[in-house]
mmCIF file of C-alpha atoms in Angstrom:
data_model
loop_
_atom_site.group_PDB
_atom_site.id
_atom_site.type_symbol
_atom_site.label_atom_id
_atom_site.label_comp_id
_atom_site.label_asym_id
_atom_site.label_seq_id
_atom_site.Cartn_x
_atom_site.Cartn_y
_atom_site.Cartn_z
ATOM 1 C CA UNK A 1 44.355 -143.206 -241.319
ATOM 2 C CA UNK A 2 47.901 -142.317 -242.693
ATOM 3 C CA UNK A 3 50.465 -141.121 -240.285
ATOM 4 C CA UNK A 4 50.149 -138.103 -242.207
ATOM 5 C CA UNK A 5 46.659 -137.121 -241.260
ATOM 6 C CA UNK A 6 47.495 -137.888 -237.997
ATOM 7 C CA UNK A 7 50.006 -135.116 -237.396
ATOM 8 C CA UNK A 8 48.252 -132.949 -239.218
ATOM 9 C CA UNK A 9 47.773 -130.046 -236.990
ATOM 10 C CA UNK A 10 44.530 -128.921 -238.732
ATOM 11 C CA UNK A 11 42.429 -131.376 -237.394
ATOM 12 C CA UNK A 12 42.557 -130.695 -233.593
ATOM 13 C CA UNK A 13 40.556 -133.144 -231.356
ATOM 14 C CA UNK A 14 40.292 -133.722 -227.258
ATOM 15 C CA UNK A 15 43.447 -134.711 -227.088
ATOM 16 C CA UNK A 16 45.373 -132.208 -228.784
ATOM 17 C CA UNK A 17 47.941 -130.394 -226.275
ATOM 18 C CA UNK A 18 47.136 -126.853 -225.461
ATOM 19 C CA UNK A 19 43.842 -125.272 -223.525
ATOM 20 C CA UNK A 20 40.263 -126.533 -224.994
ATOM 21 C CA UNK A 21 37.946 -123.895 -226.121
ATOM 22 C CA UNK A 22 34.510 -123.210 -224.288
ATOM 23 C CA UNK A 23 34.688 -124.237 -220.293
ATOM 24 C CA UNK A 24 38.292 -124.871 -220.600
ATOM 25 C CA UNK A 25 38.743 -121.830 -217.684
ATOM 26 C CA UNK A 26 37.800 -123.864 -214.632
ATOM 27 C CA UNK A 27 34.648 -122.221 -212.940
ATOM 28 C CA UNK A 28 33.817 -118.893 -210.393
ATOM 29 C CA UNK A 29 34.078 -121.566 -207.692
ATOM 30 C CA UNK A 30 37.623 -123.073 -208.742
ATOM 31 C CA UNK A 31 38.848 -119.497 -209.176
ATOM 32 C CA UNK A 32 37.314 -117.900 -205.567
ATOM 33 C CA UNK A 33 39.120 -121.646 -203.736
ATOM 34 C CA UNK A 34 42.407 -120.457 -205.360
ATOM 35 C CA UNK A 35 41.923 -116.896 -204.522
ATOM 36 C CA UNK A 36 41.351 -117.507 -200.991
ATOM 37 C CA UNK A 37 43.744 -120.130 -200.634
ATOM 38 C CA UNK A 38 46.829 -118.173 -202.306
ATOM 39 C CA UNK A 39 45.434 -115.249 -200.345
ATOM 40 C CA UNK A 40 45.843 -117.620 -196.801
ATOM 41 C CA UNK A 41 49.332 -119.265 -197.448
ATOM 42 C CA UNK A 42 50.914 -115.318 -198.640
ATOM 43 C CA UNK A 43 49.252 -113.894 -195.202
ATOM 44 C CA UNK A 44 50.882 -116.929 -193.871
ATOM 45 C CA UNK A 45 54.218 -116.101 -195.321
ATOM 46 C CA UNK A 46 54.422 -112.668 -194.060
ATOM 47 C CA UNK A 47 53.305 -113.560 -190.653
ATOM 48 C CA UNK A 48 55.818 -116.617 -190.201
ATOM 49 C CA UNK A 49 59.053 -114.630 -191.285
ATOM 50 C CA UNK A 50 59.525 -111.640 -188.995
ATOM 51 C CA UNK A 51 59.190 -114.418 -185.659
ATOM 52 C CA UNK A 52 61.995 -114.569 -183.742
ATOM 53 C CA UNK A 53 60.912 -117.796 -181.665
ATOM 54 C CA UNK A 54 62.169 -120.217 -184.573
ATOM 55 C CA UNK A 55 65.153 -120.778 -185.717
ATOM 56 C CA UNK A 56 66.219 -119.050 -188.749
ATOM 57 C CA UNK A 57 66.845 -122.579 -190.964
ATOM 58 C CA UNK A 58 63.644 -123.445 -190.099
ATOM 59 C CA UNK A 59 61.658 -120.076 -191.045
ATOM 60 C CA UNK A 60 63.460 -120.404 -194.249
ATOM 61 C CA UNK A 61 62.026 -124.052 -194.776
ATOM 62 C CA UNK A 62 58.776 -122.580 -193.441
ATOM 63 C CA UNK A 63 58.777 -119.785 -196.194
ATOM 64 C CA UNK A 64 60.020 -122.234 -199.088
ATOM 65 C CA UNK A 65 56.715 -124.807 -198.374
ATOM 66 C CA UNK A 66 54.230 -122.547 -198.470
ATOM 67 C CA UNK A 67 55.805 -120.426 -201.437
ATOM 68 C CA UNK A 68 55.659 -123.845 -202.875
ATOM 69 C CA UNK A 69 52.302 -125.054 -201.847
ATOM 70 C CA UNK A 70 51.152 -121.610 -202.848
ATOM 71 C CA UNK A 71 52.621 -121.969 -207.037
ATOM 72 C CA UNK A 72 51.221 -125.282 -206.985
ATOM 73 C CA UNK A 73 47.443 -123.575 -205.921
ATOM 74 C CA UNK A 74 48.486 -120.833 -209.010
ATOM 75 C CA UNK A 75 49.090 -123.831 -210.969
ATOM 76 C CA UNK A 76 46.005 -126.045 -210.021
ATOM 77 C CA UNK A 77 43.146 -123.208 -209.839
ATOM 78 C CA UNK A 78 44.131 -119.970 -212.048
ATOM 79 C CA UNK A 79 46.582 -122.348 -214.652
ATOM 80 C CA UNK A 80 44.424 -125.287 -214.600
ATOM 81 C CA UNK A 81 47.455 -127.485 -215.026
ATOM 82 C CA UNK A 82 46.008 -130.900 -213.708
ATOM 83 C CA UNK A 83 46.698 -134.883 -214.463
ATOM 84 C CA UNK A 84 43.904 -135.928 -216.975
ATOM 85 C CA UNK A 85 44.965 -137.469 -220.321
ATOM 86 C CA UNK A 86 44.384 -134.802 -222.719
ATOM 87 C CA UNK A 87 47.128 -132.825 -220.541
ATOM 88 C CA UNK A 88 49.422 -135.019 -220.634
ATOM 89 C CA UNK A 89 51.748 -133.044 -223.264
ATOM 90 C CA UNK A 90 51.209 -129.977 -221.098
ATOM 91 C CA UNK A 91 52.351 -132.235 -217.798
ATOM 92 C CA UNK A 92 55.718 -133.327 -219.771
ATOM 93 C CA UNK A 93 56.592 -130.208 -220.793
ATOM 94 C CA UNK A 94 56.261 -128.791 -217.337
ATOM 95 C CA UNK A 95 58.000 -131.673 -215.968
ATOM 96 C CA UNK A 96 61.099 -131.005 -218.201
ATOM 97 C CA UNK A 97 61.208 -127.105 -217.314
ATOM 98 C CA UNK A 98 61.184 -128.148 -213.858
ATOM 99 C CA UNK A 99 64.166 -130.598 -213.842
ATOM 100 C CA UNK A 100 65.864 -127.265 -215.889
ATOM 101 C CA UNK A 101 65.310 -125.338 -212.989
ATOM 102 C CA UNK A 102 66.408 -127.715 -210.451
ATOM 103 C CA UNK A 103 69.018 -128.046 -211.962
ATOM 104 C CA UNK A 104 70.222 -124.482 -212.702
ATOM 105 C CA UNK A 105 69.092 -123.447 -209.291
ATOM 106 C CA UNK A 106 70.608 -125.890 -206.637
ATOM 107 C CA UNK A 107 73.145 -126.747 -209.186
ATOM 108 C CA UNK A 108 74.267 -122.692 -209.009
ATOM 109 C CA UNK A 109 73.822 -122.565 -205.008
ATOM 110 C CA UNK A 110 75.853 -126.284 -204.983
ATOM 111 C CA UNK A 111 78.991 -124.989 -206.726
ATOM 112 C CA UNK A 112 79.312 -121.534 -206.168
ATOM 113 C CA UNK A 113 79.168 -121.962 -202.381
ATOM 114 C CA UNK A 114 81.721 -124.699 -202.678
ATOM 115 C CA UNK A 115 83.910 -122.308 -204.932
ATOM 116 C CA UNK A 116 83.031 -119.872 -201.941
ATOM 117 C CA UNK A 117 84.478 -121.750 -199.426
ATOM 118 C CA UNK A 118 87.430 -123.136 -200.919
ATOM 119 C CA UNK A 119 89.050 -120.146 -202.668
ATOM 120 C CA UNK A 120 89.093 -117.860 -199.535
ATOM 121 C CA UNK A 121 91.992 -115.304 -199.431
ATOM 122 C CA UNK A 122 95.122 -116.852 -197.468
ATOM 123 C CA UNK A 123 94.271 -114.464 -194.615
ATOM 124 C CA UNK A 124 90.733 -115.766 -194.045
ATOM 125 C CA UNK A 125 91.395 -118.994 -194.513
ATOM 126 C CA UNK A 126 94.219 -118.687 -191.450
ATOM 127 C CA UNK A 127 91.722 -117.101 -189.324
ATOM 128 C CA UNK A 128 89.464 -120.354 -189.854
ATOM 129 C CA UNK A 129 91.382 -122.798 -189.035
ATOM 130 C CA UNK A 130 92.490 -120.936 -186.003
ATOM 131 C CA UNK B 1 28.709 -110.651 -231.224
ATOM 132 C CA UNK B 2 26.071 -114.591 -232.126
ATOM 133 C CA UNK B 3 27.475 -114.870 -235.081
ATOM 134 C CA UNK B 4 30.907 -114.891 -233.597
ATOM 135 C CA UNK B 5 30.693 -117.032 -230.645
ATOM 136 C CA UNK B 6 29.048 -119.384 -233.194
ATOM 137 C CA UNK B 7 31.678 -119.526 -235.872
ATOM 138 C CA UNK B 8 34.037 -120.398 -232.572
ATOM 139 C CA UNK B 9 32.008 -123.119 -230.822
ATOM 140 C CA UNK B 10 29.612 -124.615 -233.321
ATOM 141 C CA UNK B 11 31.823 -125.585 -236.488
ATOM 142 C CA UNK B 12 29.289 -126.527 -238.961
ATOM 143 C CA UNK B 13 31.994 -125.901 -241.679
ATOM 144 C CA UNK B 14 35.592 -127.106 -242.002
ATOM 145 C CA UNK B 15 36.972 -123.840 -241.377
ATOM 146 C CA UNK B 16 35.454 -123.716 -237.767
ATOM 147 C CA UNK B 17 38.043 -126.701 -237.223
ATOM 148 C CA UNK B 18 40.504 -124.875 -238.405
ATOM 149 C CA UNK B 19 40.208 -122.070 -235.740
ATOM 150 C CA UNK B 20 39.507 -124.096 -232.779
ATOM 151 C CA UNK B 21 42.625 -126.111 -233.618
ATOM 152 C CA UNK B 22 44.651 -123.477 -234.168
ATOM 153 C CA UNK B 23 43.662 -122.170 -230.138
ATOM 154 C CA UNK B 24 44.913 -125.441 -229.165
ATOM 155 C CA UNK B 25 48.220 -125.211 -231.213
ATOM 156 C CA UNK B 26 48.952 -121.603 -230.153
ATOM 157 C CA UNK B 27 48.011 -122.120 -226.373
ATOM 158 C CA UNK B 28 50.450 -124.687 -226.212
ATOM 159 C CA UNK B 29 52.953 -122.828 -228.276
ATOM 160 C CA UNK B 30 52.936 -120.119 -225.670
ATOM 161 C CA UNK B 31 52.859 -122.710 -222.760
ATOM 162 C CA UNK B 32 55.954 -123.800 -223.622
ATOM 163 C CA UNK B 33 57.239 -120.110 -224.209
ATOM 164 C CA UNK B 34 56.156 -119.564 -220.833
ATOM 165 C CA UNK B 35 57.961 -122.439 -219.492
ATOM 166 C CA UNK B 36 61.172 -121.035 -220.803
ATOM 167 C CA UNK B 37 60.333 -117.892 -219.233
ATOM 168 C CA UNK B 38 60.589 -119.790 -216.037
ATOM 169 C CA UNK B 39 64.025 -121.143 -216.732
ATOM 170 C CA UNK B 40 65.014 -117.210 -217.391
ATOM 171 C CA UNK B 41 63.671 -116.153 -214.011
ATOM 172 C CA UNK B 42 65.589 -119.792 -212.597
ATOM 173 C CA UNK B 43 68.802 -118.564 -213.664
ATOM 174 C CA UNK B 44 68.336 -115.076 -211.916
ATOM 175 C CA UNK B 45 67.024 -116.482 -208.951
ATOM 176 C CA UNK B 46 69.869 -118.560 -208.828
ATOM 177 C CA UNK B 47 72.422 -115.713 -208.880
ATOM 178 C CA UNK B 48 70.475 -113.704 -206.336
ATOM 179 C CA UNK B 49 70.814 -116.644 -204.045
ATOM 180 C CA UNK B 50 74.739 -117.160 -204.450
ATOM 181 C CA UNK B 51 75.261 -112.979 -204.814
ATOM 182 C CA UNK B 52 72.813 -112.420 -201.887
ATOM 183 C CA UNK B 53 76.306 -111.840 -198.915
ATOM 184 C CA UNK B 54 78.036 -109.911 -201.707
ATOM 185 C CA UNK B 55 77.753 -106.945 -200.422
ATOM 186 C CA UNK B 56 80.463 -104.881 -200.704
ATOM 187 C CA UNK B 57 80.380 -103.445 -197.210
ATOM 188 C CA UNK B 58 76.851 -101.631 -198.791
ATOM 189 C CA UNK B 59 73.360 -102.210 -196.777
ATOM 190 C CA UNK B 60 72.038 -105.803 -197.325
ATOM 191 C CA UNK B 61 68.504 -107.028 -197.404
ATOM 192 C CA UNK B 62 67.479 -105.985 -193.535
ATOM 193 C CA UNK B 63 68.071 -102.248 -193.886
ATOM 194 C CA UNK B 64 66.712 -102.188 -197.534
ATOM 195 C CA UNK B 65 63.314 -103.915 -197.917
ATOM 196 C CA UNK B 66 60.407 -102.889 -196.882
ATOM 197 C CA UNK B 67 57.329 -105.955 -196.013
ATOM 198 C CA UNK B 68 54.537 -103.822 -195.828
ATOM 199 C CA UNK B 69 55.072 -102.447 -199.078
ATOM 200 C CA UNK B 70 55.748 -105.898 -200.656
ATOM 201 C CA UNK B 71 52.505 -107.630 -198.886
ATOM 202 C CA UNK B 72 50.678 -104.300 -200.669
ATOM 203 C CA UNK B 73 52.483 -105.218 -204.012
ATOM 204 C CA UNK B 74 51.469 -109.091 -203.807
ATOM 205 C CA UNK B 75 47.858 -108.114 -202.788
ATOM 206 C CA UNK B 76 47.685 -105.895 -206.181
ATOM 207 C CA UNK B 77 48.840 -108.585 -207.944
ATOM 208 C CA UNK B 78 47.001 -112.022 -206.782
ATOM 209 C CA UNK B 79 43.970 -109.608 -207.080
ATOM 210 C CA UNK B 80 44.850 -108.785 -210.807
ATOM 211 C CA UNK B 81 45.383 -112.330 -211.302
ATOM 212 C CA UNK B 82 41.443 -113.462 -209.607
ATOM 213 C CA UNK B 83 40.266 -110.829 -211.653
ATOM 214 C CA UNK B 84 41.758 -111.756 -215.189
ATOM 215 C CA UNK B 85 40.488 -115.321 -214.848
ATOM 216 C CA UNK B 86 37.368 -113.561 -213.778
ATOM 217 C CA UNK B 87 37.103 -111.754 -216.941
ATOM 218 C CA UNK B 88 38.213 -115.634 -219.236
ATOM 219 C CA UNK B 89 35.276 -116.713 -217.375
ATOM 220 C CA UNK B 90 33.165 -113.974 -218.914
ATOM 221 C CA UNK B 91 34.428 -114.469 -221.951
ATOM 222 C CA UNK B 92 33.570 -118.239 -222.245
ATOM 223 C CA UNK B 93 29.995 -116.752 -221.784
ATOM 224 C CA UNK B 94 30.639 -113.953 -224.354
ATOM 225 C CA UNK B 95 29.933 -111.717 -221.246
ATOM 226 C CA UNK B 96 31.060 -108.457 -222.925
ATOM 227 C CA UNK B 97 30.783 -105.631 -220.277
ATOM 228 C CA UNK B 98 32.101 -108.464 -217.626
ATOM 229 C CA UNK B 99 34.981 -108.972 -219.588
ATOM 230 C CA UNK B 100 35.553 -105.603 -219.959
ATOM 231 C CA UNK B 101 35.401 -104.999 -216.415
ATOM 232 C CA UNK B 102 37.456 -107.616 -215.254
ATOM 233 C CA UNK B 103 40.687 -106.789 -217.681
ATOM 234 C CA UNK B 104 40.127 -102.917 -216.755
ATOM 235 C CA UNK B 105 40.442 -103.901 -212.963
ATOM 236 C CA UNK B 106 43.301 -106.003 -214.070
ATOM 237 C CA UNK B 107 44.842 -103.669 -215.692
ATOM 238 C CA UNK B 108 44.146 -101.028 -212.926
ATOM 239 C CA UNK B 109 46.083 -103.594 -210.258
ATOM 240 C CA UNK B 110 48.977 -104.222 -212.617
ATOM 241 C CA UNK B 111 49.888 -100.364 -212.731
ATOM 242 C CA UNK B 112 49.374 -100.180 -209.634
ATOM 243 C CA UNK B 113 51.870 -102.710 -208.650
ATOM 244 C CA UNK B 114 54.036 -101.224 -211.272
ATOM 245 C CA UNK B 115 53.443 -97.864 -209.439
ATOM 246 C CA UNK B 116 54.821 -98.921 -206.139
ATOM 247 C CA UNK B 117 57.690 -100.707 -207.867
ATOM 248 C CA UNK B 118 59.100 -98.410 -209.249
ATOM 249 C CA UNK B 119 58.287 -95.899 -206.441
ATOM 250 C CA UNK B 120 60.491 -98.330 -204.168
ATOM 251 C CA UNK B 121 63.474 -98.305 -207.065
ATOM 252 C CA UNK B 122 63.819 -94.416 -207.321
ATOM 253 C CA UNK B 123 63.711 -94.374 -203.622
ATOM 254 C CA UNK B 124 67.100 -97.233 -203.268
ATOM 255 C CA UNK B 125 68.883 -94.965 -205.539
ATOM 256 C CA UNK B 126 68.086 -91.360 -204.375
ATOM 257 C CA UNK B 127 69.509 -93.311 -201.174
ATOM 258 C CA UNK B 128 72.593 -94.291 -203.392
ATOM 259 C CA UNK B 129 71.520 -98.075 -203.574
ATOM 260 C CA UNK B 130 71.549 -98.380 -207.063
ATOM 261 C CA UNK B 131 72.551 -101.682 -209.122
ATOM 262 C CA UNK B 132 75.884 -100.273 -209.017
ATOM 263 C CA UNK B 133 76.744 -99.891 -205.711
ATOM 264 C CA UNK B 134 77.348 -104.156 -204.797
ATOM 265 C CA UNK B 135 77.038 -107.602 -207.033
ATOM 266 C CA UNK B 136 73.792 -108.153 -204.273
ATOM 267 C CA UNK B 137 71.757 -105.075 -205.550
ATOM 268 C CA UNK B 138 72.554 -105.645 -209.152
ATOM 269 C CA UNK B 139 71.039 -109.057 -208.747
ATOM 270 C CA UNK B 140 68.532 -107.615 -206.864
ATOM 271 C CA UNK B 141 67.611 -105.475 -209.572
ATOM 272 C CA UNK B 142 68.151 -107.652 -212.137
ATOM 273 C CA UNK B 143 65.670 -110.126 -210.613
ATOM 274 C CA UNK B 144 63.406 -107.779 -209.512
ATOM 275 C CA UNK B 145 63.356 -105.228 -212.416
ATOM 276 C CA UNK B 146 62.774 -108.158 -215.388
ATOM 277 C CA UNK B 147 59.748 -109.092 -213.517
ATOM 278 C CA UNK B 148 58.478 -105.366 -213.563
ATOM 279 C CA UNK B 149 59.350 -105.414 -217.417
ATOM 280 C CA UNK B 150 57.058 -108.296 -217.911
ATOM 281 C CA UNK B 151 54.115 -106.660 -215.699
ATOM 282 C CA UNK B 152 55.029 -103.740 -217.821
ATOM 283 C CA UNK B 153 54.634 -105.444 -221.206
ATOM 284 C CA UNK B 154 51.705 -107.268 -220.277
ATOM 285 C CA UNK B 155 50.012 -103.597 -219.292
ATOM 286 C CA UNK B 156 51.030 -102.610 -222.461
ATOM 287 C CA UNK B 157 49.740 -105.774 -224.216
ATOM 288 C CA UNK B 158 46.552 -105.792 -222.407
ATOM 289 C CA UNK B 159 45.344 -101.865 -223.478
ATOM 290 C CA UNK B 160 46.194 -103.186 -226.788
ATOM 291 C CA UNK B 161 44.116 -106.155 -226.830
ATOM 292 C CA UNK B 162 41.496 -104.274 -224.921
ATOM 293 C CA UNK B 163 41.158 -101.824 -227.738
ATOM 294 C CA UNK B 164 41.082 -104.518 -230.093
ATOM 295 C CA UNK B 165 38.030 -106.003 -228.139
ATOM 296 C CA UNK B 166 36.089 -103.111 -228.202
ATOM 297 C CA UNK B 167 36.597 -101.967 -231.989
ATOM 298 C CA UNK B 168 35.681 -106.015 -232.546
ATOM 299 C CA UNK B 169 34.308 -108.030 -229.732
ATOM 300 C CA UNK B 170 34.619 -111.977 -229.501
ATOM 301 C CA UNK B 171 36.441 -112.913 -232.670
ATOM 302 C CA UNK B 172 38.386 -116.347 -232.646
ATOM 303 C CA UNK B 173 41.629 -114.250 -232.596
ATOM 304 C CA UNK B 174 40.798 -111.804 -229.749
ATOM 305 C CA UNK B 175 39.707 -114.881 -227.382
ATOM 306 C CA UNK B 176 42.814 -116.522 -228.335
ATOM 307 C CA UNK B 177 44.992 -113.449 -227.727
ATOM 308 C CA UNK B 178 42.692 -112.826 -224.523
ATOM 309 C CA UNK B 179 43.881 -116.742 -223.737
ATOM 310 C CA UNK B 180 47.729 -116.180 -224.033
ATOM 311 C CA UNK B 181 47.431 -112.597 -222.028
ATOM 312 C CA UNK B 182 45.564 -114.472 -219.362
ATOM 313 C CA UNK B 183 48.192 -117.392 -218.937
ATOM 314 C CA UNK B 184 50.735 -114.902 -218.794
ATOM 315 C CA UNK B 185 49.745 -112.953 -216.183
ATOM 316 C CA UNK B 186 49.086 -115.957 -213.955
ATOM 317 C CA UNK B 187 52.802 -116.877 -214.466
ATOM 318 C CA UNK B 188 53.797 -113.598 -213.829
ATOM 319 C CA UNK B 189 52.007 -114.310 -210.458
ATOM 320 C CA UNK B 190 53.789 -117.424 -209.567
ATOM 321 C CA UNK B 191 56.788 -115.965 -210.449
ATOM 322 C CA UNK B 192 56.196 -112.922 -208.083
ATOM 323 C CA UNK B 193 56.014 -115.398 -205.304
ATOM 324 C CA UNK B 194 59.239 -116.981 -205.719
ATOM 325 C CA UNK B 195 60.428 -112.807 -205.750
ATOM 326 C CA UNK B 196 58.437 -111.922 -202.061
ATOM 327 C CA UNK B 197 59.461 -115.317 -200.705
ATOM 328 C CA UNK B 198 62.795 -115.376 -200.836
ATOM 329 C CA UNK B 199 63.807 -111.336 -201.842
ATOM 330 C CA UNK B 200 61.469 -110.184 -199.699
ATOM 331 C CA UNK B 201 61.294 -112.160 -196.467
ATOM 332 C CA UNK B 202 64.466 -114.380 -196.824
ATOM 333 C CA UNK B 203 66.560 -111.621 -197.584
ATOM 334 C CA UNK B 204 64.700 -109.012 -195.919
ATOM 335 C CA UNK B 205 64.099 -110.790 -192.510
ATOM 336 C CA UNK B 206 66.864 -113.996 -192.447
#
């Protein structure tokens, strides 16, 4: 087989990237664990952040594992993202947009509170170190 | 309605290679269009976070949101999600009126959601809390507001597609069109909980 045929996009097989055709939407059972279990961790959420017995740094860690353990359910049930080898194209590609967020997000929140802090007006900045 | 699911699943003939290939190549065309969407919302999420204090002497996130109404608005929309991978399901079993049910209920949840979005917008600026009253609510409704124009264009997309499906039933194209609407709206999903998690209860509560 040529390198040619290879690539060509024509002739699809297992492995191709993408989302196989017939049974490639999990099952009723896979899609009723993710319902419930999104359904849980978001009840969760909304019942953990109005307490006023923790402390607010660690409601806000709280809040950020279950939103994430609640994408990751999205991901795993209703996206069907998951580790087997003809999804490994889809795994890289997620990868990648993930380090892109990281990066823009606590990359934005890094520098601009810096920026924040250091360029105070002179006033401010007297009343600080007061 | 045979004679379609069988020119999709049992390729006797080159051409039935053709079209199952080409779901492969276009689902994982729009995968990666959907991971770019995801870098879009990033970037806004990001400047809600460092414009979240910025704000102006206006009201900030304790006086403005409202958790009831956002626990109503994620409940519409996890549902809509359960229900459009109820209705894929149906479709791998060429389970027309299923189908049909499951993207009208869909549908049904998205305006809904839609409804009570932009129900809560009009209400910020009768109250003069538009984008233009602090750098914290334009974020706010920058964020917020692309999100609603996505659930907005996949309503739109969906009647489309549902029209389509009725005048035509399971054709290779529908399910594959059916297959890009479906991944969509599950991102739109996980993007909505990054907005309720940290617009909603960060900012509305912390």
């Amino acid at each position: 087989m040529t390198a040619q045929q290879r690539h060509d996009p024509r002739r699809g097989d297992a492995s191709t990237p993408g989302l196989e055709g017939r049974q490639a939407h999990g099952s009723l059972r896979g899609y009723i664990t993710g319902y419930v279990l999104a359904g849980a961790l978001t009840i969760a959420a909304f019942a953990i952040a109005p307490s006023t017995g923790m402390a607010p740094f660690s409601v806000v860690a709280a809040l950020a594992v279950l939103a994430i353990a609640q994408m990751l359910v999205h991901l795993i049930f209703f996206l069907h993202i998951n580790t087997a080898p003809a999804q490994k194209t889809n795994v890289l590609a997620f990868a990648a947009a993930i380090l892109i967020i990281a990066i823009v997000v606590i990359g934005s929140i890094w520098i601009m509170g810096h920026l924040n802090r250091n360029m105070l007006p002179m006033d401010h900045l007297m009343q600080m170190q007061r | 309605m045979s004679s379609d699911s069988a020119s999709l699943d049992m390729p006797s003939e080159d051409p039935g290679v053709q079209l199952t290939s080409r779901q492969h190549v276009t689902g994982f065309g729009f995968y990666l269009y959907l991971l770019s969407d995801g870098i879009l919302f990033a970037a806004l999420f990001a400047a809600f976070a460092v414009l979240r204090t910025a704000t102006d002497g206006g009201p900030d996130g304790h006086m403005l949101f409202s958790a009831r109404n956002a626990f109503v608005e994620t409940a519409c929309l996890l549902t809509s999600s359960f229900t459009c991978g109820i209705a894929m399901l149906a479709c791998d079993r060429r389970n027309k009126f299923v189908a049909l049910i499951g993207f009208l209920v869909t549908a049904v949840l998205g305006i809904a959601f839609l409804t009570l979005e932009i129900h809560e917008f009009s209400d910020l600026m009768a109250k003069g809390y538009g984008p233009d009253r602090s750098a914290f609510l334009s974020s706010f409704f920058t964020l917020v507001g692309t999100h609603g124009l996505h659930v907005t264009c996949g309503i739109l997309w969906l009647g489309v597609l549902l029209v389509q499906f009725l005048l035509r039933g399971f054709t290779p194209a529908i399910l594959r069109r059916f297959l890009c609407l479906s991944l969509f709206w599950h991102v739109l999903d996980v993007v909505w909980i990054g907005v309720f998690t940290f617009v909603y209860l960060v900012g509305g509560y912390l």
